[in-house]
Amino acid sequence: MQAQSLRPCQTRDRKCAIVACSETNGSPVGWCSGFSKQAFSKTRKHPPMQGFSTTLLKKTLLASAVMSSLMLSSGMAAAADAPGKVLSEKYGLPWPAVIAHRGASFDAPEETIPAYTLARDLGADYLEMDIQRTKDGVLIALHDDVLERTTNIAEVFPTRVKDPVSTFTLAELKQLDAGSWFNKAYPDRARDSYTGLQILTLDEVIDIAEGGANKPGLYIETKVPNKFPGVEADLKKVLTQRGWLAQRPAAAAGHVNVAHMPGRVVLQTFEKQSLELLQKEMPKVPKVMLLWIGEGSIEPKSSVAFKDSGAKDKATYYASQEVKSPEEFQKWIDWAKAHGAIGTGPSSQLAKGGDQSYMDLVKPWMNNLTHEKGMVIHAYTVDAADDFKRISNDGVDGFFTNRTAELLKFYGRPAKESIHTILKRNGY
């Protein structure tokens, strides 16, 4: 690992007068201890020691902060590490975590072969997926519970456009084109090779995770689990059969090795009942409770629905939504931890809005509370460098992202090859 160039931060850690930042991304690389803002303010209110100039005092404090950060980065001051880093190590998770949301889904159709192979080869820590079940009992990776948005179902099964995924057999789903929609939606990223891509089974995603030099982990959501009774047990069966609930071989030096770590699989859900069932089936596997404001989740301060709010779009509406109270937020954190979760997946409000900008559930006080409860924080779904920086500074431990390459670059782990090179090498 190359040494990082350090400089004083423009924004300071909440508990520290001065921190040092990496020149590569501007994020704090260490937390200083034993020198609070209060103590710093006192030094400014009183004259400096005789023979010790104010300028020299500032330089000394800055040098001390930089040295502290260097010590932290080398593991020499573990007691002063970021709380999320300590917790991630406890649970066997990478820190900070790069979670490829439905694969590298900015550059390829979500939850398809090119999206997952690209994420793997770029260096993502986890391949993230949504699990549903076909009519004939096969687990597949698919986000929407209907097929209209991401397939050509209107052409293949015109009378079944609104039918749920659970009413189709795997053979029927394999007839659908799950790639052409992307070319139409994003012509600047379109590739002829995306035409005709298929919906993947969980087994096929695992094949991809195992198939490269990098060995990423699996980050699996039980999607609309109430529609798939017993899906948690089905998931355990597949993971057991594929050897993912036991120790796995290590990757070669210099490659992603998350599949070899205790946190090789992370299970996630929005649903309380599903979390309980996942804990019952796989008590030793790390679990994350996904957070939202609204029906079935954290109670909002206002009960006004979007259609009655007068907001110009959903991003504006979501930005106005707040938790009812700190006690309500803590109630959810406490419940999640008591039922097996080791972390939370909160929504994020993005600087430029957009259809991925949701409620701000990564406020500093929320992150502090979550860490104090012994839980890590993986925020969704963030793609821009300014959002990476701002939300990281507020204390999160990783991101779900569609732009794997951008997050890796932000964390100082740039991919060794370009997106184009990887896609071309993999046949796309």
Coordinates of C-alpha atoms in Angstrom, one line a residue:
M1 CA 0.0 0.0 0.0
Q2 CA 1.4 3.4 -0.9
A3 CA 1.9 6.0 1.8
Q4 CA -0.7 8.8 1.6
S5 CA 0.2 12.5 1.5
L6 CA -1.4 14.3 4.5
R7 CA -2.5 17.8 5.0
P8 CA -4.7 19.7 7.6
C9 CA -8.4 19.0 7.1
Q10 CA -10.7 21.9 6.3
T11 CA -13.5 20.2 8.2
R12 CA -12.6 18.9 11.6
D13 CA -13.7 15.8 13.4
R14 CA -16.5 16.5 15.9
K15 CA -14.4 15.3 18.8
C16 CA -11.0 16.7 17.7
A17 CA -9.5 20.1 17.1
I18 CA -7.3 19.0 14.2
V19 CA -7.2 16.0 12.1
A20 CA -5.2 15.0 9.0
C21 CA -6.6 14.3 5.6
S22 CA -5.4 12.3 2.7
E23 CA -4.5 14.3 -0.4
T24 CA -6.1 11.6 -2.5
N25 CA -9.7 12.2 -1.4
G26 CA -9.8 14.7 1.4
S27 CA -11.2 12.2 3.9
P28 CA -9.9 12.0 7.5
V29 CA -7.5 9.1 7.9
G30 CA -7.2 9.3 11.7
W31 CA -9.0 10.5 14.8
C32 CA -6.8 12.2 17.4
S33 CA -7.4 11.5 21.0
G34 CA -6.9 13.4 24.2
F35 CA -7.2 16.9 22.6
S36 CA -10.7 18.1 22.4
K37 CA -12.2 21.2 20.8
Q38 CA -12.8 22.5 24.3
A39 CA -9.2 22.1 25.2
F40 CA -8.1 23.7 21.9
S41 CA -10.4 26.7 22.6
K42 CA -8.8 27.1 26.0
T43 CA -5.3 27.4 24.5
R44 CA -6.6 30.2 22.4
K45 CA -8.2 32.1 25.3
H46 CA -5.0 32.2 27.3
P47 CA -1.6 33.5 26.5
P48 CA 0.9 30.9 25.2
M49 CA 3.6 29.7 27.5
Q50 CA 6.5 32.1 27.9
G51 CA 9.0 31.6 25.1
F52 CA 6.6 29.6 23.1
S53 CA 4.9 31.5 20.2
T54 CA 1.3 31.1 19.1
T55 CA 2.6 30.2 15.6
L56 CA 4.9 27.5 17.0
L57 CA 2.1 26.2 19.2
K58 CA -0.1 25.8 16.1
K59 CA 2.6 24.1 14.2
T60 CA 3.3 21.7 17.1
L61 CA -0.3 20.8 17.4
L62 CA -0.6 20.2 13.6
A63 CA 2.5 18.1 13.6
S64 CA 1.1 16.1 16.5
A65 CA -2.1 15.5 14.6
V66 CA -0.3 14.4 11.5
M67 CA 1.9 12.1 13.5
S68 CA -1.2 10.7 15.2
S69 CA -2.8 10.0 11.9
L70 CA 0.3 8.3 10.6
M71 CA 0.4 6.1 13.7
L72 CA -3.3 5.3 13.2
S73 CA -2.8 4.3 9.5
S74 CA 0.1 2.0 10.5
G75 CA -2.0 0.3 13.3
M76 CA 0.2 1.8 16.1
A77 CA -2.7 3.5 17.9
A78 CA -5.6 1.0 17.6
A79 CA -7.3 2.4 20.6
A80 CA -7.9 5.7 18.7
D81 CA -9.3 4.0 15.6
A82 CA -12.6 5.1 14.1
P83 CA -15.4 3.2 15.9
G84 CA -16.7 1.7 12.7
K85 CA -13.3 0.3 11.8
V86 CA -13.0 -1.4 15.1
L87 CA -16.5 -2.8 14.8
S88 CA -15.9 -3.9 11.2
E89 CA -12.8 -5.8 12.3
K90 CA -14.8 -7.4 15.2
Y91 CA -17.4 -8.7 12.7
G92 CA -14.9 -9.7 10.1
L93 CA -16.0 -7.1 7.5
P94 CA -13.8 -4.9 5.2
W95 CA -13.5 -1.3 6.2
P96 CA -14.5 1.0 4.5
A97 CA -16.7 -1.3 2.5
V98 CA -17.3 -1.0 -1.3
I99 CA -20.7 -2.7 -2.0
A100 CA -21.4 -3.0 -5.7
H101 CA -25.2 -2.3 -5.8
R102 CA -26.7 -4.8 -8.2
G103 CA -23.2 -5.1 -9.6
A104 CA -21.4 -2.2 -11.3
S105 CA -24.9 -1.1 -12.4
F106 CA -24.0 2.4 -13.6
D107 CA -22.0 0.8 -16.4
A108 CA -23.9 -2.3 -17.2
P109 CA -27.5 -3.6 -16.8
E110 CA -28.2 -4.3 -13.1
E111 CA -27.8 -7.9 -11.8
T112 CA -26.5 -9.3 -15.0
I113 CA -23.2 -11.1 -15.9
P114 CA -21.4 -7.9 -17.2
A115 CA -22.5 -5.9 -14.1
Y116 CA -21.2 -8.5 -11.7
T117 CA -18.0 -9.4 -13.5
L118 CA -17.2 -5.7 -13.9
A119 CA -17.7 -5.1 -10.2
R120 CA -15.6 -8.1 -9.3
D121 CA -12.7 -7.2 -11.6
L122 CA -12.7 -3.6 -10.6
G123 CA -12.2 -4.7 -7.0
A124 CA -15.5 -4.3 -5.2
D125 CA -15.6 -5.9 -1.7
Y126 CA -19.1 -7.2 -2.2
L127 CA -21.5 -8.2 -5.0
E128 CA -24.9 -7.0 -3.9
M129 CA -28.1 -8.6 -5.0
D130 CA -31.8 -8.9 -4.4
I131 CA -33.1 -12.4 -4.0
Q132 CA -36.6 -13.6 -5.2
R133 CA -37.9 -17.1 -6.0
T134 CA -39.4 -18.5 -9.2
K135 CA -42.6 -20.5 -9.4
D136 CA -40.5 -23.7 -9.6
G137 CA -38.5 -22.8 -6.5
V138 CA -35.2 -21.3 -7.9
L139 CA -33.6 -18.3 -6.2
I140 CA -32.8 -15.5 -8.7
A141 CA -31.2 -12.1 -8.5
L142 CA -33.7 -9.4 -9.4
H143 CA -34.8 -6.2 -7.8
D144 CA -38.3 -5.4 -9.0
D145 CA -41.1 -7.7 -8.1
V146 CA -42.5 -7.2 -11.6
L147 CA -40.6 -7.5 -14.9
E148 CA -41.7 -4.5 -16.8
R149 CA -38.8 -2.1 -16.1
T150 CA -35.8 -4.3 -16.8
T151 CA -37.0 -6.8 -19.4
N152 CA -38.9 -7.1 -22.7
I153 CA -41.8 -9.0 -21.0
A154 CA -44.3 -6.9 -23.0
E155 CA -43.0 -8.6 -26.2
V156 CA -42.6 -12.2 -24.8
F157 CA -45.5 -12.4 -22.5
P158 CA -47.8 -9.5 -23.4
T159 CA -50.7 -10.7 -21.2
R160 CA -48.5 -11.0 -18.1
V161 CA -46.7 -7.7 -17.9
K162 CA -47.9 -6.9 -14.4
D163 CA -47.6 -10.4 -13.1
P164 CA -45.2 -10.9 -10.1
V165 CA -41.9 -12.7 -10.6
S166 CA -43.1 -15.5 -8.4
T167 CA -45.6 -16.6 -11.1
F168 CA -42.9 -17.4 -13.7
T169 CA -40.8 -20.5 -13.9
L170 CA -37.0 -20.1 -14.4
A171 CA -37.4 -21.4 -18.0
E172 CA -39.9 -18.6 -18.7
L173 CA -37.6 -15.9 -17.1
K174 CA -34.6 -17.1 -19.1
Q175 CA -36.6 -16.2 -22.3
L176 CA -36.5 -12.5 -21.4
D177 CA -34.0 -9.9 -22.5
A178 CA -32.7 -8.2 -19.4
G179 CA -30.2 -6.0 -21.1
S180 CA -31.8 -4.0 -24.0
W181 CA -33.7 -1.7 -21.6
F182 CA -30.3 -0.3 -20.4
N183 CA -29.2 0.6 -23.9
K184 CA -32.5 2.6 -24.4
A185 CA -32.3 4.3 -21.0
Y186 CA -28.6 5.1 -21.1
P187 CA -27.5 5.5 -24.8
D188 CA -24.2 7.0 -23.7
R189 CA -23.3 3.7 -21.9
A190 CA -25.0 1.4 -24.4
R191 CA -23.3 -1.7 -25.8
D192 CA -24.6 -4.1 -28.5
S193 CA -23.4 -6.9 -26.3
Y194 CA -25.9 -6.1 -23.6
T195 CA -28.8 -7.1 -25.9
G196 CA -30.2 -10.5 -24.8
L197 CA -28.7 -10.7 -21.4
Q198 CA -30.5 -13.1 -19.1
I199 CA -31.8 -12.9 -15.5
L200 CA -29.4 -14.7 -13.2
T201 CA -29.9 -17.4 -10.6
L202 CA -28.2 -17.0 -7.2
D203 CA -26.0 -19.9 -8.2
E204 CA -24.8 -18.0 -11.3
V205 CA -23.9 -15.0 -9.2
I206 CA -21.9 -17.2 -6.9
D207 CA -20.1 -18.6 -9.9
I208 CA -19.1 -15.1 -10.9
A209 CA -17.9 -14.3 -7.3
E210 CA -15.8 -17.4 -7.4
G211 CA -14.6 -17.0 -10.9
G212 CA -12.0 -14.3 -10.9
A213 CA -8.7 -13.4 -9.2
N214 CA -10.5 -11.1 -6.9
K215 CA -12.7 -12.9 -4.3
P216 CA -15.5 -10.6 -3.3
G217 CA -18.2 -11.4 -0.7
L218 CA -21.9 -11.7 -1.2
Y219 CA -24.3 -9.0 0.1
I220 CA -27.8 -10.5 -0.2
E221 CA -31.2 -8.8 0.3
T222 CA -34.4 -10.8 0.9
K223 CA -36.6 -8.9 -1.5
V224 CA -40.4 -8.7 -0.6
P225 CA -39.8 -11.8 1.6
N226 CA -43.5 -11.9 2.6
K227 CA -44.2 -13.1 -1.0
F228 CA -41.7 -15.9 -0.6
P229 CA -42.4 -17.9 2.6
G230 CA -39.4 -19.9 3.6
V231 CA -37.0 -18.0 1.4
E232 CA -34.6 -17.6 4.3
A233 CA -34.3 -21.4 4.6
D234 CA -33.9 -21.7 0.8
L235 CA -31.1 -19.1 1.0
K236 CA -29.3 -21.1 3.7
K237 CA -29.6 -24.2 1.6
V238 CA -27.9 -22.7 -1.4
L239 CA -25.2 -21.0 0.6
T240 CA -24.5 -24.2 2.5
Q241 CA -24.4 -26.3 -0.7
R242 CA -21.9 -23.8 -2.3
G243 CA -19.7 -23.7 0.8
W244 CA -20.2 -20.1 1.6
L245 CA -21.2 -20.7 5.3
A246 CA -17.7 -22.2 6.0
Q247 CA -14.2 -21.0 5.6
R248 CA -13.2 -20.4 2.0
P249 CA -9.8 -20.4 0.2
A250 CA -7.8 -17.1 0.3
A251 CA -7.2 -15.1 -2.8
A252 CA -3.7 -14.6 -4.1
A253 CA -1.8 -11.7 -2.6
G254 CA -2.8 -8.3 -3.9
H255 CA -6.4 -9.3 -4.7
V256 CA -9.7 -8.7 -3.0
N257 CA -10.0 -11.4 -0.3
V258 CA -13.4 -10.7 1.3
A259 CA -14.7 -14.2 0.5
H260 CA -12.0 -15.5 2.9
M261 CA -13.1 -13.3 5.8
P262 CA -15.7 -14.1 8.4
G263 CA -18.0 -11.5 6.9
R264 CA -17.9 -13.2 3.5
V265 CA -21.7 -13.1 3.4
V266 CA -23.9 -10.3 4.7
L267 CA -27.6 -10.7 4.8
Q268 CA -29.8 -7.6 4.5
T269 CA -33.5 -6.8 4.8
F270 CA -36.1 -4.0 5.4
E271 CA -38.5 -6.5 7.0
K272 CA -38.4 -7.3 10.7
Q273 CA -39.9 -10.8 10.3
S274 CA -37.3 -11.6 7.7
L275 CA -34.5 -10.5 10.0
E276 CA -35.8 -12.8 12.7
L277 CA -36.0 -15.7 10.2
L278 CA -32.5 -15.0 8.9
Q279 CA -31.2 -15.0 12.4
K280 CA -32.9 -18.3 13.2
E281 CA -31.5 -19.9 10.0
M282 CA -28.0 -18.4 10.0
P283 CA -27.2 -17.0 13.4
K284 CA -23.5 -16.6 12.8
V285 CA -23.8 -14.7 9.5
P286 CA -23.6 -10.9 9.7
K287 CA -26.9 -9.2 9.1
V288 CA -27.9 -5.6 8.3
M289 CA -31.2 -3.9 9.0
L290 CA -32.1 -1.6 6.1
L291 CA -33.6 1.7 7.3
W292 CA -36.4 3.8 5.8
I293 CA -38.9 6.3 7.0
G294 CA -42.5 5.5 6.5
E295 CA -45.0 2.6 6.6
G296 CA -43.6 -0.5 8.1
S297 CA -40.4 1.3 9.1
I298 CA -39.3 4.3 11.1
E299 CA -42.2 6.5 12.0
P300 CA -42.0 10.0 10.4
K301 CA -42.5 13.3 12.1
S302 CA -45.1 14.2 9.5
S303 CA -47.7 11.8 8.1
V304 CA -48.4 13.8 5.0
A305 CA -48.1 11.5 1.9
F306 CA -46.2 12.4 -1.2
K307 CA -49.4 12.9 -3.3
D308 CA -50.6 15.5 -0.7
S309 CA -47.3 17.2 0.0
G310 CA -47.1 19.5 -2.9
A311 CA -43.5 18.5 -3.5
K312 CA -42.3 18.7 -7.1
D313 CA -40.7 15.3 -7.0
K314 CA -40.1 12.4 -4.7
A315 CA -36.5 13.5 -4.0
T316 CA -37.8 16.8 -2.7
Y317 CA -40.4 14.9 -0.6
Y318 CA -38.0 12.5 0.8
A319 CA -35.6 15.3 1.7
S320 CA -38.4 16.8 3.9
Q321 CA -39.0 13.5 5.7
E322 CA -37.6 13.3 9.2
V323 CA -37.8 10.7 12.0
K324 CA -40.5 11.4 14.6
S325 CA -37.9 11.7 17.3
P326 CA -34.4 10.5 18.4
E327 CA -36.2 8.0 20.6
E328 CA -38.0 6.5 17.6
F329 CA -34.7 6.1 15.7
Q330 CA -33.1 4.5 18.8
K331 CA -36.0 2.1 19.1
W332 CA -35.3 0.7 15.6
I333 CA -31.6 0.4 16.3
D334 CA -32.2 -1.4 19.6
W335 CA -34.7 -3.7 18.0
A336 CA -32.4 -4.6 15.1
K337 CA -29.5 -5.3 17.4
A338 CA -31.6 -7.4 19.7
H339 CA -32.7 -9.5 16.8
G340 CA -29.3 -10.3 15.3
A341 CA -28.3 -7.3 13.2
I342 CA -24.6 -6.2 13.4
G343 CA -25.2 -3.1 11.3
T344 CA -27.7 -0.8 9.6
G345 CA -28.2 0.2 6.0
P346 CA -29.6 3.8 6.1
S347 CA -30.8 5.9 3.2
S348 CA -28.9 9.0 2.2
Q349 CA -29.9 12.4 1.0
L350 CA -27.7 13.3 -2.0
A351 CA -26.4 16.8 -2.7
K352 CA -27.8 17.0 -6.2
G353 CA -31.0 15.1 -5.5
G354 CA -32.2 12.6 -8.1
D355 CA -34.1 9.4 -8.0
Q356 CA -31.7 7.8 -5.5
S357 CA -31.9 10.7 -3.1
Y358 CA -33.9 9.6 -0.1
M359 CA -34.3 10.5 3.6
D360 CA -31.2 11.7 5.5
L361 CA -30.7 8.8 7.9
V362 CA -26.9 9.3 8.2
K363 CA -26.9 12.4 10.3
P364 CA -23.9 12.6 12.7
W365 CA -26.0 12.0 15.8
M366 CA -27.6 8.9 14.2
N367 CA -24.2 7.5 13.2
N368 CA -22.8 8.2 16.7
L369 CA -25.8 6.4 18.3
T370 CA -25.5 3.4 15.9
H371 CA -21.8 3.0 16.6
E372 CA -22.4 3.4 20.4
K373 CA -24.8 0.5 20.1
G374 CA -22.0 -1.6 18.5
M375 CA -23.3 -1.6 14.9
V376 CA -21.6 -0.7 11.6
I377 CA -23.2 1.6 9.0
H378 CA -23.4 0.9 5.3
A379 CA -25.3 3.7 3.5
Y380 CA -27.3 3.5 0.3
T381 CA -27.1 4.4 -2.6
V382 CA -24.3 6.9 -3.3
D383 CA -22.4 7.5 -6.5
A384 CA -20.8 11.0 -6.4
A385 CA -17.5 12.0 -4.9
D386 CA -18.9 15.0 -3.0
D387 CA -21.5 12.8 -1.3
F388 CA -18.8 10.1 -0.6
K389 CA -16.8 12.7 1.2
R390 CA -19.6 14.4 3.1
I391 CA -21.3 11.3 4.3
S392 CA -17.9 9.6 5.1
N393 CA -17.0 12.5 7.3
D394 CA -20.2 12.0 9.2
G395 CA -19.1 8.5 10.1
V396 CA -20.4 5.8 7.8
D397 CA -18.4 2.7 7.3
G398 CA -19.0 2.0 3.6
F399 CA -21.5 2.6 0.7
F400 CA -23.8 0.8 -1.6
T401 CA -22.9 2.3 -4.9
N402 CA -23.7 1.8 -8.6
R403 CA -20.3 3.4 -9.5
T404 CA -17.8 0.9 -8.1
A405 CA -14.8 2.5 -9.8
E406 CA -15.6 5.9 -8.4
L407 CA -15.9 4.7 -4.8
L408 CA -12.7 2.7 -5.1
K409 CA -10.9 5.8 -6.3
F410 CA -12.3 7.8 -3.5
Y411 CA -11.1 5.3 -1.0
G412 CA -7.6 5.4 -2.5
R413 CA -7.9 1.9 -4.1
P414 CA -8.2 2.8 -7.8
A415 CA -8.9 -0.1 -10.2
K416 CA -5.9 -1.5 -12.0
E417 CA -7.8 -1.6 -15.3
S418 CA -10.3 0.7 -17.0
I419 CA -14.0 -0.2 -17.2
H420 CA -13.8 -0.5 -21.0
T421 CA -10.8 -2.9 -20.7
I422 CA -12.6 -5.1 -18.2
L423 CA -15.8 -5.2 -20.2
K424 CA -14.0 -6.0 -23.4
R425 CA -11.9 -8.7 -21.8
N426 CA -15.1 -10.4 -20.5
G427 CA -16.7 -10.3 -23.9
Y428 CA -18.8 -7.1 -23.6

